[in-house]
Coordinates of C-alpha atoms and ligand atoms in Angstrom, one line a residue:
Chain A
X198 CA 115.6 66.5 104.0
X199 CA 112.5 66.1 102.0
X200 CA 114.4 66.1 98.8
X201 CA 116.7 63.6 99.8
X202 CA 114.0 61.3 100.8
X203 CA 112.7 61.5 97.1
X204 CA 116.0 60.9 95.3
X205 CA 114.7 57.2 94.8
X206 CA 111.4 55.7 93.7
X207 CA 111.0 53.9 97.0
X208 CA 112.0 55.9 99.9
X209 CA 113.7 54.5 102.1
X210 CA 114.4 57.0 104.9
X211 CA 111.2 57.7 106.3
X212 CA 108.0 55.6 106.6
X213 CA 105.0 57.2 104.9
X214 CA 103.7 58.9 108.3
X215 CA 106.9 60.7 108.9
X216 CA 107.4 62.2 105.3
X217 CA 103.2 63.6 105.9
X218 CA 104.7 64.9 109.3
X219 CA 107.7 66.6 107.5
X220 CA 105.7 67.8 104.8
X221 CA 103.4 69.4 107.1
X222 CA 106.2 70.9 109.0
X223 CA 107.7 72.6 106.4
X224 CA 104.5 73.8 105.2
X225 CA 103.0 75.4 108.5
X226 CA 107.0 77.1 109.8
X227 CA 107.4 78.5 106.1
X228 CA 104.3 80.1 105.6
X229 CA 102.5 80.9 108.7
X230 CA 106.0 81.6 110.5
X231 CA 108.3 82.9 108.0
X232 CA 107.0 84.2 104.3
X233 CA 104.0 85.8 105.9
X234 CA 105.7 88.3 108.8
X235 CA 109.0 87.9 107.0
X236 CA 109.0 91.3 105.1
X237 CA 106.6 93.2 107.1
X238 CA 108.5 92.5 110.4
X239 CA 111.6 93.1 109.7
X240 CA 112.0 95.6 106.5
X241 CA 108.5 96.8 107.1
X242 CA 108.3 97.8 111.0
X243 CA 111.9 99.6 110.4
X244 CA 111.6 101.7 107.3
X245 CA 108.2 102.3 107.1
X246 CA 108.0 104.9 109.8
X247 CA 111.5 105.9 108.2
X248 CA 110.1 106.1 104.3
X249 CA 107.5 108.6 105.6
X250 CA 109.3 110.5 107.6
X251 CA 107.9 109.7 110.9
X252 CA 110.1 109.2 114.5
X253 CA 108.3 105.5 115.2
X254 CA 105.4 103.7 113.9
X255 CA 102.1 104.8 115.4
X256 CA 102.0 102.4 118.4
X257 CA 105.1 101.2 119.6
X258 CA 104.0 99.1 122.1
X259 CA 101.4 97.2 119.9
X260 CA 104.5 96.8 117.7
X261 CA 106.2 95.2 120.5
X262 CA 103.3 93.0 121.5
X263 CA 102.9 91.5 117.9
X264 CA 106.5 90.5 118.2
X265 CA 106.0 88.5 121.2
X266 CA 103.0 86.7 119.8
X267 CA 104.4 85.6 116.7
X268 CA 107.5 84.5 119.1
X269 CA 105.0 82.8 121.6
X270 CA 102.9 81.5 118.4
X271 CA 105.5 80.0 116.4
X272 CA 107.6 78.3 119.4
X273 CA 104.1 77.0 120.9
X274 CA 103.6 75.6 116.8
X275 CA 106.7 74.2 116.5
X276 CA 107.0 72.4 119.9
X277 CA 103.8 70.8 118.8
X278 CA 104.8 69.7 115.6
X279 CA 108.1 68.3 117.0
X280 CA 106.6 66.7 120.0
X281 CA 103.4 65.0 118.5
X282 CA 104.0 66.3 114.8
X283 CA 100.7 66.9 112.6
X284 CA 100.1 64.8 109.2
X285 CA 97.1 67.3 108.0
X286 CA 99.5 69.1 105.6
X287 CA 99.3 72.9 106.0
X288 CA 96.1 73.4 104.8
X289 CA 94.5 71.4 107.6
X290 CA 91.8 70.0 104.8
X291 CA 89.0 68.5 106.9
X292 CA 87.2 65.8 107.2
X293 CA 90.7 64.7 108.1
X294 CA 92.0 67.1 110.3
X295 CA 88.5 67.0 112.2
X296 CA 87.7 63.6 112.3
X297 CA 90.7 60.8 111.3
X298 CA 94.0 62.7 112.1
X299 CA 95.5 61.6 115.9
X300 CA 98.3 64.0 115.7
X301 CA 98.4 67.3 117.2
X302 CA 96.3 69.5 115.3
X303 CA 94.8 71.7 118.0
X304 CA 98.1 72.5 119.4
X305 CA 99.6 73.5 116.4
X306 CA 96.4 75.2 115.2
X307 CA 96.5 77.4 118.5
X308 CA 99.9 78.2 117.6
X309 CA 98.8 79.5 114.4
X310 CA 95.7 81.3 115.8
X311 CA 98.2 83.0 118.3
X312 CA 100.6 84.1 115.7
X313 CA 97.7 85.4 113.7
X314 CA 96.8 88.2 115.9
X315 CA 100.5 89.5 115.8
X316 CA 99.4 89.9 111.6
X317 CA 96.3 91.5 112.6
X318 CA 98.3 93.7 114.9
X319 CA 100.9 94.5 112.2
X320 CA 98.8 95.5 109.6
X321 CA 96.8 97.7 112.5
X322 CA 99.7 99.4 112.9
X323 CA 100.7 99.9 109.6
X324 CA 97.5 101.2 108.1
X325 CA 97.4 103.8 111.1
X326 CA 100.6 105.5 111.2
X327 CA 100.6 105.7 107.0
X328 CA 97.2 107.6 107.7
X329 CA 98.4 110.2 110.7
X330 CA 101.9 109.9 110.7
X331 CA 103.4 111.2 107.5
X332 CA 105.9 114.0 107.3
X333 CA 104.6 117.3 106.2
X334 CA 104.7 117.4 102.3
X335 CA 104.3 113.9 101.9
X336 CA 101.1 113.7 100.3
X337 CA 99.4 110.1 99.4
X338 CA 100.9 110.3 95.9
X339 CA 104.9 111.0 97.0
X340 CA 105.0 108.2 99.1
X341 CA 107.2 105.3 98.5
X342 CA 106.0 102.4 96.4
X343 CA 107.2 100.0 99.4
X344 CA 104.8 101.7 102.2
X345 CA 101.9 101.2 99.3
X346 CA 102.6 97.8 99.1
X347 CA 102.3 98.0 102.7
X348 CA 99.5 99.6 103.1
X349 CA 97.7 97.1 100.5
X350 CA 99.0 94.4 102.7
X351 CA 98.0 95.9 106.0
X352 CA 94.1 96.0 104.4
X353 CA 94.4 91.8 103.7
X354 CA 95.9 91.3 107.6
X355 CA 93.4 93.2 108.7
X356 CA 90.6 91.9 106.8
X357 CA 91.6 88.5 106.1
X358 CA 93.2 86.8 109.2
X359 CA 90.3 86.7 111.4
X360 CA 88.6 84.8 109.2
X361 CA 91.5 82.0 109.0
X362 CA 91.0 82.9 113.2
X363 CA 87.3 81.7 113.0
X364 CA 88.4 78.8 111.0
X365 CA 90.7 77.2 112.9
X366 CA 88.1 77.9 115.8
X367 CA 85.6 76.2 114.2
X368 CA 87.9 73.1 113.6
X369 CA 88.6 73.3 117.6
X370 CA 84.8 73.3 118.5
X371 CA 84.1 70.2 115.8
X372 CA 87.2 68.0 117.3
X373 CA 86.8 68.9 121.0
X374 CA 83.0 69.6 121.4
X375 CA 81.5 67.6 118.5
X376 CA 80.0 70.5 117.3
X377 CA 78.5 69.7 113.6
X378 CA 80.4 71.8 111.2
X379 CA 82.3 69.9 109.1
X380 CA 81.3 66.9 109.7
X381 CA 78.2 65.6 107.6
X382 CA 77.2 63.1 110.0
X383 CA 76.8 65.7 112.5
X384 CA 75.0 67.8 110.0
X385 CA 78.1 69.8 108.2
X386 CA 80.3 70.2 105.5
X387 CA 83.6 69.2 104.9
X388 CA 83.5 71.4 101.9
X389 CA 82.8 74.5 103.5
X390 CA 86.4 74.8 105.5
X391 CA 87.7 75.1 101.9
X392 CA 85.7 77.8 101.8
X393 CA 86.6 79.5 104.8
X394 CA 90.1 78.4 104.9
X395 CA 91.0 79.9 101.3
X396 CA 89.0 82.5 101.8
X397 CA 92.1 84.1 103.7
X398 CA 95.0 81.6 102.8
X399 CA 94.4 83.1 98.7
X400 CA 94.9 87.0 100.0
X401 CA 97.6 85.2 102.5
X402 CA 99.8 84.4 99.0
X403 CA 99.6 88.4 98.6
X404 CA 100.5 89.6 101.9
X405 CA 103.9 87.4 101.2
X406 CA 104.4 88.9 97.9
X407 CA 102.8 92.5 97.7
X408 CA 105.5 93.8 100.6
X409 CA 108.2 91.6 98.4
X410 CA 106.7 94.1 95.2
X411 CA 107.1 96.9 97.0
X412 CA 110.7 96.0 98.0
X413 CA 111.1 95.5 93.9
X414 CA 110.0 98.8 92.8
X415 CA 112.3 100.7 95.2
X416 CA 115.1 98.3 93.7
X417 CA 114.6 98.9 90.6
X418 CA 113.9 102.7 90.6
X419 CA 117.3 103.5 92.9
X420 CA 119.4 101.0 90.4
X421 CA 118.2 102.5 87.1
X422 CA 118.5 105.9 88.4
X423 CA 114.8 106.5 87.3
X424 CA 111.5 107.1 88.5
X425 CA 109.4 104.4 88.6
X426 CA 107.2 104.5 85.1
X427 CA 103.8 104.5 86.2
X428 CA 103.9 105.2 89.7
X429 CA 100.3 106.0 90.1
X430 CA 99.7 102.7 88.3
X431 CA 101.7 100.9 90.4
X432 CA 100.3 101.8 93.8
X433 CA 96.7 101.2 92.8
X434 CA 97.7 98.2 91.5
X435 CA 98.9 97.1 95.1
X436 CA 95.5 98.2 96.3
X437 CA 94.1 96.5 93.2
X438 CA 95.7 93.3 94.1
X439 CA 94.4 93.3 97.5
X440 CA 90.9 93.5 96.9
X441 CA 90.9 91.0 93.8
X442 CA 92.5 88.6 95.8
X443 CA 89.5 88.2 98.2
X444 CA 87.0 87.1 95.2
X445 CA 89.6 84.3 93.7
X446 CA 89.1 82.2 96.3
X447 CA 86.9 79.5 94.4
X448 CA 89.8 78.4 92.3
X449 CA 90.6 76.3 94.9
X450 CA 87.4 74.8 94.6
X451 CA 87.8 73.2 90.6
X452 CA 87.7 69.7 92.0
X453 CA 85.4 70.2 95.2
X454 CA 81.7 70.1 95.2
X455 CA 81.4 73.4 93.6
X456 CA 79.3 73.9 90.8
X457 CA 80.3 74.6 87.2
X458 CA 79.3 78.1 87.1
X459 CA 81.0 79.1 90.1
X460 CA 83.9 77.6 88.7
X461 CA 83.8 79.5 85.5
X462 CA 83.1 82.7 87.6
X463 CA 86.1 81.9 89.9
X464 CA 88.3 81.0 86.7
X465 CA 87.5 84.3 85.3
X466 CA 88.0 86.3 88.4
X467 CA 91.3 84.4 88.9
X468 CA 92.5 86.0 85.3
X469 CA 91.5 89.4 86.2
X470 CA 93.7 89.2 89.1
X471 CA 96.7 88.6 86.9
X472 CA 96.3 92.5 85.4
X473 CA 97.4 94.3 88.3
X474 CA 100.4 91.6 88.6
X475 CA 101.3 92.2 85.1
X476 CA 101.1 96.0 85.5
X477 CA 103.6 96.0 87.7
X478 CA 105.8 93.8 86.0
X479 CA 105.7 96.1 82.7
X480 CA 105.8 98.9 84.7
X481 CA 109.7 97.6 85.9
X482 CA 110.7 96.7 82.5
X483 CA 109.7 99.9 81.2
X484 CA 111.1 101.9 83.9
X485 CA 114.4 100.3 83.1
X486 CA 114.3 101.5 79.4
X487 CA 116.9 104.4 79.1
X488 CA 118.0 103.8 82.8
X489 CA 121.6 104.2 83.9
X490 CA 121.4 100.7 85.5
X491 CA 124.0 99.4 88.0
X492 CA 124.3 95.4 88.5
X493 CA 124.5 95.4 92.4
X494 CA 123.9 92.8 94.5
X495 CA 120.0 94.0 95.6
X496 CA 119.2 94.7 91.8
X497 CA 120.3 91.0 90.6
X498 CA 117.6 90.0 93.2
X499 CA 115.0 92.2 91.3
X500 CA 116.1 90.9 88.1
X501 CA 115.2 87.4 89.7
X502 CA 112.0 88.4 91.4
X503 CA 110.9 89.6 87.5
X504 CA 111.6 86.3 86.1
X505 CA 110.7 84.2 88.5
X506 CA 108.0 86.0 89.4
X507 CA 106.2 86.0 85.8
X508 CA 106.8 82.2 85.2
X509 CA 105.2 81.4 88.4
X510 CA 102.5 84.2 87.8
X511 CA 102.3 83.0 84.3
X512 CA 101.8 79.1 85.1
X513 CA 99.3 80.8 87.6
X514 CA 97.2 81.4 84.7
X515 CA 97.5 77.5 83.5
X516 CA 96.1 76.7 87.0
X517 CA 93.1 79.3 86.6
X518 CA 92.3 77.8 83.4
X519 CA 89.5 75.0 84.5
X520 CA 90.4 72.4 81.7
X521 CA 94.6 72.3 82.9
X522 CA 93.5 72.7 86.4
X523 CA 91.4 69.4 86.6
X524 CA 94.3 67.6 85.0
X525 CA 97.0 68.9 87.3
X526 CA 95.5 69.4 90.9
X527 CA 97.3 68.6 93.5
X528 CA 100.3 67.5 91.6
X529 CA 104.3 68.7 91.4
X530 CA 103.0 71.8 88.8
X531 CA 100.7 73.0 91.5
X532 CA 104.2 72.8 93.9
X533 CA 106.1 74.3 91.3
X534 CA 103.9 77.0 90.8
X535 CA 103.6 78.2 94.3
X536 CA 107.2 78.2 94.8
X537 CA 107.8 80.3 92.0
X538 CA 105.7 82.8 93.2
X539 CA 106.5 82.6 97.1
X540 CA 110.3 81.3 97.2
X541 CA 111.2 82.8 93.5
X542 CA 108.9 85.8 94.3
X543 CA 108.8 86.9 98.1
X544 CA 112.2 85.4 99.4
X545 CA 113.7 86.9 96.5
X546 CA 112.3 89.9 97.7
X547 CA 113.3 89.9 100.8
X548 CA 116.8 89.1 100.3
X549 CA 116.9 91.9 97.9
X550 CA 115.5 94.3 100.4
X551 CA 117.8 92.7 103.4
X552 CA 121.0 93.5 101.0
X553 CA 119.7 97.1 99.9
X554 CA 118.9 98.4 103.6
X555 CA 121.8 96.7 105.1
X556 CA 124.1 99.2 105.5
X557 CA 120.7 101.2 106.7
X558 CA 120.6 99.0 109.5
X559 CA 123.3 97.8 110.5
X560 CA 125.7 100.8 109.5
X561 CA 127.9 98.0 107.8
X562 CA 128.3 97.0 104.2
X563 CA 128.2 93.3 102.9
X564 CA 131.5 92.1 100.4
X565 CA 129.4 92.7 97.3
X566 CA 131.9 89.6 95.3
X567 CA 130.2 87.2 98.0
X568 CA 126.8 88.6 97.8
X569 CA 126.4 88.9 93.7
X570 CA 127.8 85.0 93.9
X571 CA 125.2 83.8 96.2
X572 CA 122.6 86.2 94.5
X573 CA 123.6 83.6 91.3
X574 CA 123.7 79.9 92.9
X575 CA 120.4 80.9 94.5
X576 CA 118.9 81.9 91.3
X577 CA 120.5 78.7 89.8
X578 CA 119.9 76.7 92.6
X579 CA 116.3 77.4 92.5
X580 CA 115.3 77.0 88.9
X581 CA 117.3 74.0 89.1
X582 CA 114.9 73.1 91.9
X583 CA 111.6 73.5 90.7
X584 CA 111.4 73.7 86.7
X585 CA 111.6 70.0 86.7
X586 CA 108.6 70.2 89.5
X587 CA 106.6 71.3 86.4
X588 CA 107.1 68.6 84.0
X589 CA 106.9 66.2 86.7
X590 CA 103.7 67.5 87.4
X591 CA 102.6 67.6 84.3
X592 CA 103.3 64.1 83.7
X593 CA 101.0 63.2 86.6
X594 CA 103.4 62.8 89.7
X595 CA 101.1 63.9 92.5
X596 CA 102.2 65.9 96.0
X597 CA 102.8 64.6 99.4
X598 CA 103.7 61.4 98.0
X599 CA 107.1 59.7 99.0
X600 CA 107.4 57.2 96.5
X601 CA 106.7 57.2 92.8
X602 CA 107.3 55.3 89.7
X603 CA 110.8 54.7 88.6
X604 CA 110.7 56.7 85.6
X605 CA 109.9 59.9 87.4
X606 CA 113.4 59.4 89.2
X607 CA 115.5 61.4 86.9
X608 CA 113.5 64.5 87.1
X609 CA 113.4 64.1 91.0
X610 CA 117.1 63.8 91.4
X611 CA 117.6 66.8 89.2
X612 CA 115.4 68.7 92.0
X613 CA 117.3 67.3 95.2
X614 CA 120.4 68.7 93.5
X615 CA 119.1 71.8 92.8
X616 CA 118.1 72.1 96.2
X617 CA 121.6 71.1 97.5
X618 CA 122.6 74.1 95.6
X619 CA 119.8 76.1 97.0
X620 CA 120.9 75.6 100.3
X621 CA 124.3 77.1 100.0
X622 CA 122.7 79.8 98.5
X623 CA 121.5 80.7 101.8
X624 CA 124.0 79.6 104.0
X625 CA 126.4 82.0 101.9
X626 CA 124.8 85.3 102.9
X627 CA 124.2 83.9 106.6
X628 CA 127.6 83.8 106.8
X629 CA 128.8 87.2 105.3
X630 CA 125.9 89.1 106.9
X631 CA 127.2 88.1 110.7
X632 CA 131.0 88.6 109.1
X633 CA 129.8 92.3 107.8
X634 CA 128.6 93.2 111.3
X635 CA 132.2 93.4 112.8
X636 CA 134.3 93.5 109.5
X637 CA 132.2 94.7 106.9
X638 CA 133.3 98.4 105.9
X639 CA 131.9 101.7 107.3
X640 CA 128.4 102.6 105.7
X641 CA 127.4 106.3 104.9
X642 CA 124.4 107.6 105.3
X643 CA 123.6 106.9 101.5
X644 CA 125.8 104.4 100.2
X645 CA 123.4 103.8 96.9
X646 CA 122.7 107.7 96.3
X647 CA 119.0 106.6 96.5
X648 CA 116.1 109.6 97.3
X649 CA 114.4 108.3 100.1
X650 CA 113.9 109.5 103.3
X651 CA 116.0 107.3 105.2
X652 CA 118.8 107.9 103.2
X653 CA 118.6 111.3 105.0
X654 CA 119.6 110.1 108.7
X655 CA 122.5 108.4 109.5
X656 CA 123.1 104.7 109.2
X657 CA 122.4 103.3 111.5
X658 CA 119.2 105.7 112.3
X659 CA 119.5 107.3 115.9
X660 CA 116.4 106.1 117.8
X661 CA 114.4 109.0 116.9
X662 CA 114.6 108.0 113.2
X663 CA 115.4 111.6 112.4
X664 CA 117.6 114.4 114.3
X665 CA 114.6 116.6 112.7
X666 CA 111.5 115.9 110.7
X667 CA 112.2 116.2 107.0
X668 CA 109.5 118.4 105.0
X669 CA 109.1 116.6 101.6
X670 CA 109.0 119.0 98.5
X671 CA 110.0 116.2 95.9
X672 CA 107.8 113.1 94.3
X673 CA 109.4 109.6 95.4
X674 CA 112.2 108.4 93.3
X675 CA 112.7 112.5 92.0
X676 CA 116.4 111.6 90.2
X677 CA 116.2 114.7 88.5
X678 CA 117.7 116.8 91.8
X679 CA 120.0 114.4 93.1
X680 CA 122.0 112.2 90.4
X681 CA 125.5 111.8 92.0
X682 CA 124.8 114.1 95.2
X683 CA 125.6 112.0 98.3
X684 CA 123.4 113.9 101.0
X685 CA 126.2 113.8 104.1
X686 CA 124.1 113.8 107.8
X687 CA 126.5 114.8 110.5
Chain B
X32 CA 87.4 117.4 112.9
X33 CA 84.3 119.3 113.6
X34 CA 81.7 117.4 115.3
X35 CA 77.9 118.1 113.7
X36 CA 75.4 117.6 116.3
X37 CA 71.8 117.1 114.5
X38 CA 69.1 118.6 116.6
X39 CA 66.6 116.9 118.4
X40 CA 64.0 117.5 115.8
X41 CA 65.4 115.9 113.1
X42 CA 66.0 112.6 115.2
X43 CA 62.2 112.9 115.5
X44 CA 61.3 113.2 112.1
X45 CA 63.7 110.5 111.4
X46 CA 61.9 108.4 113.7
X47 CA 58.5 109.1 112.7
X48 CA 59.6 108.3 109.2
X49 CA 61.2 104.7 110.5
X50 CA 57.7 104.3 112.3
X51 CA 55.5 105.2 109.0
X52 CA 58.0 102.9 107.0
X53 CA 57.5 99.9 108.9
X54 CA 53.1 100.5 109.0
X55 CA 53.7 101.3 105.3
X56 CA 55.3 97.5 105.0
X57 CA 52.5 95.8 107.0
X58 CA 50.1 97.8 105.0
X59 CA 52.1 96.4 101.5
X60 CA 51.9 92.9 102.8
X61 CA 48.1 92.7 102.3
X62 CA 48.0 93.8 98.8
X63 CA 49.0 91.3 96.4
X64 CA 51.6 92.5 94.0
X65 CA 52.5 89.6 92.4
X66 CA 56.4 89.5 91.3
X67 CA 56.7 92.9 92.6
X68 CA 55.6 92.5 96.5
X69 CA 59.7 91.8 97.3
X70 CA 60.8 94.1 95.2
X71 CA 58.6 97.3 96.6
X72 CA 59.5 95.3 100.5
X73 CA 63.0 95.5 99.9
X74 CA 63.0 99.1 98.8
X75 CA 61.0 100.3 101.8
X76 CA 63.5 98.3 103.6
X77 CA 67.0 100.2 101.7
X78 CA 65.4 103.7 102.6
X79 CA 65.1 102.9 106.3
X80 CA 68.8 101.5 106.4
X81 CA 69.5 104.5 104.8
X82 CA 67.8 106.4 106.8
X83 CA 69.4 104.7 109.9
X84 CA 73.1 105.0 108.6
X85 CA 72.7 108.5 107.3
X86 CA 71.5 110.0 110.4
X87 CA 71.5 107.7 113.4
X88 CA 74.9 106.4 112.6
X89 CA 75.9 110.0 111.4
X90 CA 77.3 108.8 108.0
X91 CA 75.8 112.1 106.3
X92 CA 78.3 114.6 108.1
X93 CA 81.2 112.1 108.4
X94 CA 84.8 112.3 106.6
X95 CA 85.0 110.8 102.8
X96 CA 86.9 108.2 104.3
X97 CA 84.2 106.8 106.6
X98 CA 82.1 107.0 103.2
X99 CA 84.4 105.0 101.4
X100 CA 84.4 102.3 104.5
X101 CA 80.6 102.2 104.6
X102 CA 79.8 102.0 100.9
X103 CA 82.8 99.2 100.7
X104 CA 81.2 97.0 103.2
X105 CA 77.8 97.4 101.5
X106 CA 79.3 96.5 98.1
X107 CA 81.1 93.9 99.7
X108 CA 78.4 92.2 101.3
X109 CA 76.7 92.1 97.5
X110 CA 79.8 90.7 96.1
X111 CA 79.5 87.4 98.8
X112 CA 75.9 87.1 97.8
X113 CA 76.6 87.3 94.5
X114 CA 79.3 84.5 94.6
X115 CA 77.4 82.4 97.2
X116 CA 74.5 82.3 94.5
X117 CA 76.8 81.8 92.0
X118 CA 77.5 78.2 93.2
X119 CA 74.6 77.4 95.2
X120 CA 72.0 78.3 92.8
X121 CA 73.5 76.8 89.6
X122 CA 74.1 73.7 91.1
X123 CA 71.9 71.2 88.9
X124 CA 72.2 72.9 85.9
X125 CA 74.4 70.7 84.0
X126 CA 72.6 67.6 85.7
X127 CA 76.1 65.8 87.2
X128 CA 75.2 64.6 90.6
X129 CA 76.9 66.7 93.5
X130 CA 77.8 69.8 91.0
Ligands
CU810 CU1 94.7 80.7 95.1

């Protein structure tokens, strides 16, 4: 819808107000209710206990509570945005969100606030489970990297999300009780909001991308039949990303009233956070070296992830550079950058993981041919959608406008065409996944010949996960003993 | 996990040490040490903080993990103070209004 509107320079379909509400809804729903919970809630809750040989998470009831909170918060926020609409953008920048906007800001923020608790509880549950419930022999450095990534993610969720909650409460206080927090007329500072907001929202990017990185580590290892190169570096880089991620929020304030010196510090720290990400990418490629690679669908997504994430990450370095950032702030360059990370990274990881573990979750195989086709369509559609946006942004097209000078039309048309291709790419898996639930071939307990504990129990796993709690005697990804061996579990 | 319990004597000694350090802080306030005044005051405060954390809050006998969390928290506070000062303390260096 948004892309269709941008087909023509003048914007015939919607008014500016409607367009503002639309992109706010797109941002809020995608970030808070899809990207942040997707991998931890779907794949993490299911496989984290399986992968460390536990029968369930440490607090199953808290897990259920966090699910209810997510659904309640999500439905509430979506209802508020449909019924009243919100036009602040997903970032809720003050003073617009506190003083000027007449839309349903508080209701939407409340929905996000409630869903935030879901995120905190999930993080708490994962941390306790990983600390206390590992199977005998499952030492910290035998844990699959998916688990390490989720451990790092959980730290961010537990430590970062309360800051967002507080920020939203402060907005509420200012809007309702006129307490001066962000409004200078009342003694506040609007830039304070940007500090608080990005203190959560930059780490939140890592809440989205770290689990995807964990998935990719699994996929690369399985489909090249090799242990991950530099296992402990990859494991610690997850934790390093979680820690450093908290120290870079100032790079969103290069054009706000932040001193130049602070800008330099944050710029430097932002370059720094690229190091652990690069460690991962290089170690993945090193894993591929001399591996016996097979190009199953999940592996295609893993390759897609590496390519797109690298582009997203490198353009992030452009943005961390003070001089360039001032030029491209709030342009399509930024839009393209974070879509490469969040869609090209997080969603590719999510789809890869979903395909990889689908046989384990449902006991059915998906149709391989269609799956490969859709992986290809998604990759092409994605690049066609977002690559032109880098150029648009560099040429000066600002984000969040639905009208633009006519010389930008070609690139906008390309981008819209790409979005249509991308949509088709997303619809195909939905169809064949539903189809496979009934008609897919029955999956064996270990269709990929992988080493993880989750493959040593029937597909789908019994209620208690394992007949008998396994004893771990090998490192993760030890393919020296299990090549070609398919463990059948009755 | 074994629970270590300090004797009443230890607690009493720590308490006396804390009272002594408080008196010392007051006494030092009357001596003009020039730029070293805050240094001395903060050093005494740190010593008191360590006594409270190690003995009264049982960090001395707790697991490695608890110690990691405690030091991590302190380190984190230091980082936040540094970043705040990096902004607040350097405004006006270049003479650009508002920066
Ligand atoms: Cu950021």
